Structures are given as C-alpha cells and as structure tokens.
PDB file of C-alpha atoms and ligand atoms in Angstrom:
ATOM      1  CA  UNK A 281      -5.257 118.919 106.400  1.00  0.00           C
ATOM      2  CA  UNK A 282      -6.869 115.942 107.345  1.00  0.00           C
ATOM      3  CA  UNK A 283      -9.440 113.496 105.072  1.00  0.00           C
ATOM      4  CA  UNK A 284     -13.136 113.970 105.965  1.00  0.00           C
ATOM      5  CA  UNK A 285     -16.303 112.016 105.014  1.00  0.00           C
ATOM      6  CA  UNK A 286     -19.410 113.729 104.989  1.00  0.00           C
ATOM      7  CA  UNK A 287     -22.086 112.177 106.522  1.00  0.00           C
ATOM      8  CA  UNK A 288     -25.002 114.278 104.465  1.00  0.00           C
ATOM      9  CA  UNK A 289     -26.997 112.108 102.542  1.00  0.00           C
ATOM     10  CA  UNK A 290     -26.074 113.280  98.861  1.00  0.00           C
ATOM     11  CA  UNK A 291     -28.414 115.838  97.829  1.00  0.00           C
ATOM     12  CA  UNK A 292     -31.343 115.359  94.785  1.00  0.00           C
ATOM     13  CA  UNK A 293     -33.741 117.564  93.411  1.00  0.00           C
ATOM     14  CA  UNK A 294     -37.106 117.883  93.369  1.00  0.00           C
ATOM     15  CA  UNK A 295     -36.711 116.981  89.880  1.00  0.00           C
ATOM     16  CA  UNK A 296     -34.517 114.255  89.885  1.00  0.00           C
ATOM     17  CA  UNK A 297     -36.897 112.300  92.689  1.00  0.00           C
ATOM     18  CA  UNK A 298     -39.888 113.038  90.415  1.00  0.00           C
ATOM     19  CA  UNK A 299     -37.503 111.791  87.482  1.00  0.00           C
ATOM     20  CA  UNK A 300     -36.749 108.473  89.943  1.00  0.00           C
ATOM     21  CA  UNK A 301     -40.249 107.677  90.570  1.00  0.00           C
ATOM     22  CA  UNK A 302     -41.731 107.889  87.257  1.00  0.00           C
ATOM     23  CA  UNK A 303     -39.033 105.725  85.982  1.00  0.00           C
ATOM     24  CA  UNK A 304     -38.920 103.469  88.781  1.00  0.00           C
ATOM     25  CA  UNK A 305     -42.794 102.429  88.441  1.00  0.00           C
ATOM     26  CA  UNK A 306     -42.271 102.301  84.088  1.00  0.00           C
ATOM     27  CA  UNK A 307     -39.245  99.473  85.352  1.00  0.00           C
ATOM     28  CA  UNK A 308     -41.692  97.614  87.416  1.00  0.00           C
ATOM     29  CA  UNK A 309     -43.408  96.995  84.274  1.00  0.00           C
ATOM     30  CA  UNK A 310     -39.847  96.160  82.255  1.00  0.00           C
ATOM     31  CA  UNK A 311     -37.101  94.297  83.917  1.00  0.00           C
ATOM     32  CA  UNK A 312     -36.140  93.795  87.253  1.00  0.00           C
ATOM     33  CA  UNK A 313     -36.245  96.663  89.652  1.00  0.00           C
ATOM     34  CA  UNK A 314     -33.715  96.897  92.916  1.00  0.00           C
ATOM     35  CA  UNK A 315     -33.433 100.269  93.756  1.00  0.00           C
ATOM     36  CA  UNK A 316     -35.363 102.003  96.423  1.00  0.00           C
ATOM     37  CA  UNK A 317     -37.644 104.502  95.854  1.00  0.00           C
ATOM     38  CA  UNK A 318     -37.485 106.370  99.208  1.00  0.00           C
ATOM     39  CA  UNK A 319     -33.713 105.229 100.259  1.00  0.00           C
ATOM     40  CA  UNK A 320     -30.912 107.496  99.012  1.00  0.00           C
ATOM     41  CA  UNK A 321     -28.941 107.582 102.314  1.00  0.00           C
ATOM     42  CA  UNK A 322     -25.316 106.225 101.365  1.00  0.00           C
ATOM     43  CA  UNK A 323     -22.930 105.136 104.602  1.00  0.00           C
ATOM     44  CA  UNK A 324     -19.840 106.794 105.049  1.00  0.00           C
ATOM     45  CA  UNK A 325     -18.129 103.292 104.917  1.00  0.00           C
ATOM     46  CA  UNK A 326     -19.402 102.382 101.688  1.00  0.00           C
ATOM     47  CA  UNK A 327     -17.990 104.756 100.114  1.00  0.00           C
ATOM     48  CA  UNK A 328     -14.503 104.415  98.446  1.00  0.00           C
ATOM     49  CA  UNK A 329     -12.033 107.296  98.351  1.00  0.00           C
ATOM     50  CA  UNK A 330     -12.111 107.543  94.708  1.00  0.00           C
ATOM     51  CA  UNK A 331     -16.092 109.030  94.944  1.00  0.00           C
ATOM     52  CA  UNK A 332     -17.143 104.750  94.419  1.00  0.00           C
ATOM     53  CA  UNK A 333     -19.786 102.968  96.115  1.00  0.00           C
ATOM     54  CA  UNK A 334     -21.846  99.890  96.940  1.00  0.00           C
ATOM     55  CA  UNK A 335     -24.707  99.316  94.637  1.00  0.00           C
ATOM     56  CA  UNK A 336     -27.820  98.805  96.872  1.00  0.00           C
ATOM     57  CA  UNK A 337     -30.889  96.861  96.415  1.00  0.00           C
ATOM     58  CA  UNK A 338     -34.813  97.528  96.889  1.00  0.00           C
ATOM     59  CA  UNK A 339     -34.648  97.683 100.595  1.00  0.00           C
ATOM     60  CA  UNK A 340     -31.402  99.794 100.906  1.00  0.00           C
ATOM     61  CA  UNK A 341     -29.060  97.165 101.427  1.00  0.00           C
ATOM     62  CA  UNK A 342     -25.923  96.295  99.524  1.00  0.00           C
ATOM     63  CA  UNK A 343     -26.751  93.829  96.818  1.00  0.00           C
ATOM     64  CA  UNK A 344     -24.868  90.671  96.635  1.00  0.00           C
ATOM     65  CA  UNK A 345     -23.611  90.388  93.048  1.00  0.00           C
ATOM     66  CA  UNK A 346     -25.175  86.846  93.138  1.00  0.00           C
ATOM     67  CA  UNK A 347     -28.857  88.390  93.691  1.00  0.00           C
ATOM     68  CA  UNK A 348     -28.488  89.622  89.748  1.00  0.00           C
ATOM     69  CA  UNK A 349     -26.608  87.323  88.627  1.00  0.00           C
ATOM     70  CA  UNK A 350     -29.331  84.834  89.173  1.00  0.00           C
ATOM     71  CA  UNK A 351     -30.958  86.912  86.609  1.00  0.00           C
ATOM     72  CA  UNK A 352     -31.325  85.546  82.940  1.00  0.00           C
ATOM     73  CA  UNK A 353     -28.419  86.950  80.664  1.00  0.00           C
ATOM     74  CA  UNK A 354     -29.447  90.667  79.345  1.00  0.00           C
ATOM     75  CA  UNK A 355     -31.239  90.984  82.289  1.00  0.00           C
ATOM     76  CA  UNK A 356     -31.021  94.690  83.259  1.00  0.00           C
ATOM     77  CA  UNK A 357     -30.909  95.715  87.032  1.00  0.00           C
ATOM     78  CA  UNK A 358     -31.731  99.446  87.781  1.00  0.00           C
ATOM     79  CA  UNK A 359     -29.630  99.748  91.475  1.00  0.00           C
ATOM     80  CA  UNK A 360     -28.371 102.888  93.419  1.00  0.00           C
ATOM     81  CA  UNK A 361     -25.155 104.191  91.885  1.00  0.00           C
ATOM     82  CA  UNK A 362     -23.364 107.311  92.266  1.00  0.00           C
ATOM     83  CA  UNK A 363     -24.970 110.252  94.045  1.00  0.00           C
ATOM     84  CA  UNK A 364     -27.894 108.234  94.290  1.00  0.00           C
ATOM     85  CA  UNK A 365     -28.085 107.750  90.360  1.00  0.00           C
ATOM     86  CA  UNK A 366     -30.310 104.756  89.332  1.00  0.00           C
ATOM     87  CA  UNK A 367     -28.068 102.862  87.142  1.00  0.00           C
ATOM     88  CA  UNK A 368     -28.531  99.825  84.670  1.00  0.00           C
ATOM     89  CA  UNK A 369     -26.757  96.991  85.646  1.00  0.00           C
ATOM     90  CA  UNK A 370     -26.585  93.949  82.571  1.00  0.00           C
ATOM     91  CA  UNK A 371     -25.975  90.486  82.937  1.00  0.00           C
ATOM     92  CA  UNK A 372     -24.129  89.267  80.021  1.00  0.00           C
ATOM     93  CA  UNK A 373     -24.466  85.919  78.335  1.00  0.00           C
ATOM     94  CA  UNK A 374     -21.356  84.622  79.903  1.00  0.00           C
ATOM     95  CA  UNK A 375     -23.078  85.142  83.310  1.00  0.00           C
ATOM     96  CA  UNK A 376     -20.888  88.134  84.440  1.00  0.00           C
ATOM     97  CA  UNK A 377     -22.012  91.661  85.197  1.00  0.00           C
ATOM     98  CA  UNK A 378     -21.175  94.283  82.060  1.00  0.00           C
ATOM     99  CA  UNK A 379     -18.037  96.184  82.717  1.00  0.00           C
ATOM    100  CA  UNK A 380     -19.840  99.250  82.714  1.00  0.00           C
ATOM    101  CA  UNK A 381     -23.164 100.458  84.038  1.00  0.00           C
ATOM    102  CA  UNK A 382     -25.587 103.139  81.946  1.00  0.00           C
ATOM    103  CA  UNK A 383     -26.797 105.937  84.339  1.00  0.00           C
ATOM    104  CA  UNK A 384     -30.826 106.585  84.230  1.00  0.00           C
ATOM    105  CA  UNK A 385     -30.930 109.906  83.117  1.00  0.00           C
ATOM    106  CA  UNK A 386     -31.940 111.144  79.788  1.00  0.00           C
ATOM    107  CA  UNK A 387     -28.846 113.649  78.222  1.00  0.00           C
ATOM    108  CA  UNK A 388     -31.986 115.649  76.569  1.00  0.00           C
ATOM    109  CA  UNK A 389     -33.790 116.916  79.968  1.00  0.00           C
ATOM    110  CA  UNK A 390     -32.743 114.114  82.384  1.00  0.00           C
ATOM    111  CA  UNK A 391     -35.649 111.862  82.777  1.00  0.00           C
ATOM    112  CA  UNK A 392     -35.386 108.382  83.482  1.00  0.00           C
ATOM    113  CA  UNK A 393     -35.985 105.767  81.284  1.00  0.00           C
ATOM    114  CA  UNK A 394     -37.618 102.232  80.992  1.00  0.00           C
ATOM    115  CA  UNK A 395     -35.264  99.157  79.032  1.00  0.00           C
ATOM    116  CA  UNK A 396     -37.262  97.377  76.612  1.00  0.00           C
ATOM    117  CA  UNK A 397     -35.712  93.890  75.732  1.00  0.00           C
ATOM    118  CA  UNK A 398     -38.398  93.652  72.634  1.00  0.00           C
ATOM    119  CA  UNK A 399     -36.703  96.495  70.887  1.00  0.00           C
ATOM    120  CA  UNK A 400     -33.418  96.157  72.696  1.00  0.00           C
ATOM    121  CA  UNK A 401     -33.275 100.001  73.342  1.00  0.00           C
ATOM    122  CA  UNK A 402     -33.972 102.153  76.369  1.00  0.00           C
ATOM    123  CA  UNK A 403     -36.813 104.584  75.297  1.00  0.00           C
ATOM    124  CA  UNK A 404     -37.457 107.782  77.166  1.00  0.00           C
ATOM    125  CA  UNK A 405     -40.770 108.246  77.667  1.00  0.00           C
ATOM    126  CA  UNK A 406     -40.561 112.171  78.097  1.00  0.00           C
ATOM    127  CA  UNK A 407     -39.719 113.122  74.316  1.00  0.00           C
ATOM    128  CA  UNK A 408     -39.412 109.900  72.651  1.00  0.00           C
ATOM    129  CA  UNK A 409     -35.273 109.576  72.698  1.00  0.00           C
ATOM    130  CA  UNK A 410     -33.975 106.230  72.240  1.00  0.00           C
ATOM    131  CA  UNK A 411     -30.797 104.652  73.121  1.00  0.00           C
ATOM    132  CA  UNK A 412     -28.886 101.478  71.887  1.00  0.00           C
ATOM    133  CA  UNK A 413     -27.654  98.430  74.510  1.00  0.00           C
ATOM    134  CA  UNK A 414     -25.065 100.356  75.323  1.00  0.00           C
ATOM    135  CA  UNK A 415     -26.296 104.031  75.714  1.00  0.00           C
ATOM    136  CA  UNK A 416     -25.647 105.298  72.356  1.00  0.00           C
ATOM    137  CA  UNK A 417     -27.861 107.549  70.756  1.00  0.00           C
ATOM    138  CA  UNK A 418     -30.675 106.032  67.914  1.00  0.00           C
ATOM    139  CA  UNK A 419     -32.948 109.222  67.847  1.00  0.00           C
ATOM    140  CA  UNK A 420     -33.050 111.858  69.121  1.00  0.00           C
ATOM    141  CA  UNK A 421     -33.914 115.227  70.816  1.00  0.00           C
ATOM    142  CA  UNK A 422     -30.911 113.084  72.973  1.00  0.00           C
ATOM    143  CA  UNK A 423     -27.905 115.087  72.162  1.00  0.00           C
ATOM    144  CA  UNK A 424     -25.446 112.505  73.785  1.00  0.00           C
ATOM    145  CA  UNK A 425     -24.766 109.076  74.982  1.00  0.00           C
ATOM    146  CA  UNK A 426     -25.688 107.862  77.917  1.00  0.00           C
ATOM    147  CA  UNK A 427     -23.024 107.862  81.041  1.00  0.00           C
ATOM    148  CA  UNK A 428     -21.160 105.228  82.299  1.00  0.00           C
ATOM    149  CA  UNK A 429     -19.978 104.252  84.990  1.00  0.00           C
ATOM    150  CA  UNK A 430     -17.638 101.449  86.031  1.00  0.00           C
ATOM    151  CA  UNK A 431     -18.543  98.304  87.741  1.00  0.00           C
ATOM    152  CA  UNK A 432     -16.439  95.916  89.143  1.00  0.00           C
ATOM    153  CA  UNK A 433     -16.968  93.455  92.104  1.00  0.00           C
ATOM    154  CA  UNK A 434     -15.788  93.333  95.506  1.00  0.00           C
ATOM    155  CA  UNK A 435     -15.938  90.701  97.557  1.00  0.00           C
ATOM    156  CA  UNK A 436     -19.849  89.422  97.172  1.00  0.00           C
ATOM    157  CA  UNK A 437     -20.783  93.115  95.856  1.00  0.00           C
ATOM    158  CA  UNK A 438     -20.252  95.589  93.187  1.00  0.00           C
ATOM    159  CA  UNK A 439     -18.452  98.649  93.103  1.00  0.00           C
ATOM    160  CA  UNK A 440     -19.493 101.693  91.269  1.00  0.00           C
ATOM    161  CA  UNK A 441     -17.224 103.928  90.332  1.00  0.00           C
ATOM    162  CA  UNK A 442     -17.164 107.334  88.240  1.00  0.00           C
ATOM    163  CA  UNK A 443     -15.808 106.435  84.717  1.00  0.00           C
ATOM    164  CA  UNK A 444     -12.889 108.807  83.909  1.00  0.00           C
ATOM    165  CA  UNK A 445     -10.962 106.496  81.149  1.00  0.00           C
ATOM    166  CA  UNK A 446     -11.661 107.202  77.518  1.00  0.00           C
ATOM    167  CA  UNK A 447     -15.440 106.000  76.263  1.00  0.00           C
ATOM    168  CA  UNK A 448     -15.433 102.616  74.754  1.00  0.00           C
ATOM    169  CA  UNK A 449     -18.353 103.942  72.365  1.00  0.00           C
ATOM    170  CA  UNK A 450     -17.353 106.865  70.982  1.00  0.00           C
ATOM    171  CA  UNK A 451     -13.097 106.678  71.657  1.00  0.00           C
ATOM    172  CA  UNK A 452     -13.542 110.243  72.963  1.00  0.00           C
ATOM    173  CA  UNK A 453     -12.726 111.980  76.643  1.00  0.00           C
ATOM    174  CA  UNK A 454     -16.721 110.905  78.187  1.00  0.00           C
ATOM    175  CA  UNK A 455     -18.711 113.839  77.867  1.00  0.00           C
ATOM    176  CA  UNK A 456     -19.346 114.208  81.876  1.00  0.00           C
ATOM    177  CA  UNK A 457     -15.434 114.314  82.623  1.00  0.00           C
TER     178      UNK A 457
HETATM  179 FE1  FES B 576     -35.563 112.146  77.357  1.00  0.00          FE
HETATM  180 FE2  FES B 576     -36.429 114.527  76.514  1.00  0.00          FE
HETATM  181  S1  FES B 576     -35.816 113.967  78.514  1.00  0.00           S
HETATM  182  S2  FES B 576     -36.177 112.703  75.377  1.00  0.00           S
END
C-alpha cells in the first residue's frame, strides 16, 4: 500500500477556535504573539513523516528560528504546532530555544492560557488553574501537566514534533501517549 498525505487542513472545533481566540488576544497583552488567528492550513510538505511540522508565524509562514531568538531570554512565543495547537515556545538564557514546547490547552476543560512573566506561571483564565515554567500543575481544578511537545531546529526553522519519550517532569509515560 502506498504512503499518502492528506491535503485536508487538520480539523478544529468550534471550541477549540473560540479557545484560540480568546487566548490569542489575552497573549497580545503578555508576551509575544506569532500565531495566526485565522491560518490553520498546514502544507503537505511541511509536514514530516513522523506527524512533525514547521512552526509558523503571525502571517502563516514558517518562522525562522532567528525571528524568536531575537527575543529576550524567557521570552515565550505562542506559534502553530501540531494539529494546529498554539504552542509556547521559550527562549532560554543561553539564547537557544527550550527543548520542549508547552501546548495551549488547559488539561481541566481545554482553554488557552496567557504566560505571565511577573508570576512566572501560565494562568488559565477560565477556572483559575495555574501552571509552573514548565507546565506542571500549582493549583488546580487542572488535573494534569501540561503537554509537550518536542522542538528541535532544522535548517533556519523549528520542528515540532509529538513527544512520545518519557516526561522529563514527572519520569512517567506522558499522559497524552
Ligand atoms: Fe483551565 Fe478550567 S479550563 S482551569
């Protein structure tokens, strides 16, 4: 049987768009905001094999890594991941990108959620969950972490990929695998 790639943009809910947009204007407010609010079409050609893709910016383009990097250190970058998935991107103090990127979407009823670099915590603004730097849990309704996903750079720009390994926060099998 021979390989296919769907050209269908990936599908998203009524809910998850409504999710998108409220976060995306709270962002606006918070940190640096890339991703598109009315772009989720994703290119056959960006997309790897192993479900990865290009991260995009604001206008639906790829992002060259250097167009966040420029970004002060704990900068975070909300992009288009996976299945359209706003994702955090963070530039760390050495000037890198974080190995890992923390998926927009609350684990209590999926709404997304601003970063606040005063408290160093994303807060969701639905039910008042909060989550550490790295997508753990501080309070709750949140039952679980935050996902991940993995990041790593290709050429001028960055590949996100589903995160299968074990997670780095909680030395468990991730919650989504
Ligand atoms: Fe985030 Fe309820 S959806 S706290």
């Amino acid at each position: 049987m021979s390989e296919s790639i769907s050209l269908e943009s990936p599908s998203i809910s009524r809910r998850q768009l409504l999710n998108f947009l409220t976060g995306a204007v709270v962002a606006t407010t918070t940190g640096t905001l890339l991703y598109p609010a009315a772009k989720f079409f994703v290119t056959p050609t960006e997309m790897g094999k192993d479900g990865s893709i290009l991260a995009k910016d604001i206008n639906g383009n790829l992002i060259p890594a250097s167009q966040i990097l420029v970004e002060p250190p704990g900068t975070r970058a909300l992009v288009a991941g996976l299945a359209a998935e706003p994702t955090y991107l963070t530039v760390q103090s050495d000037g890198t990108l974080h190995t890992w990127g923390i998926v927009d979407n609350c684990t209590h009823l999926g709404c997304t959620f601003p970063w606040n670099p005063n408290d160093n915590q994303f807060q969701c603004p639905c039910h008042g969950s909060r989550y550490d730097a790295d997508g753990r849990v501080i309070r709750g309704p949140a039952p679980l972490p935050l996902k991940i996903v993995s990041v790593n750079l290709e050429e001028e720009y960055i590949r996100i990929s589903p995160w299968t390994e074990i997670d780095p926060r909680t030395g468990q099998k991730p919650w989504w695998v």
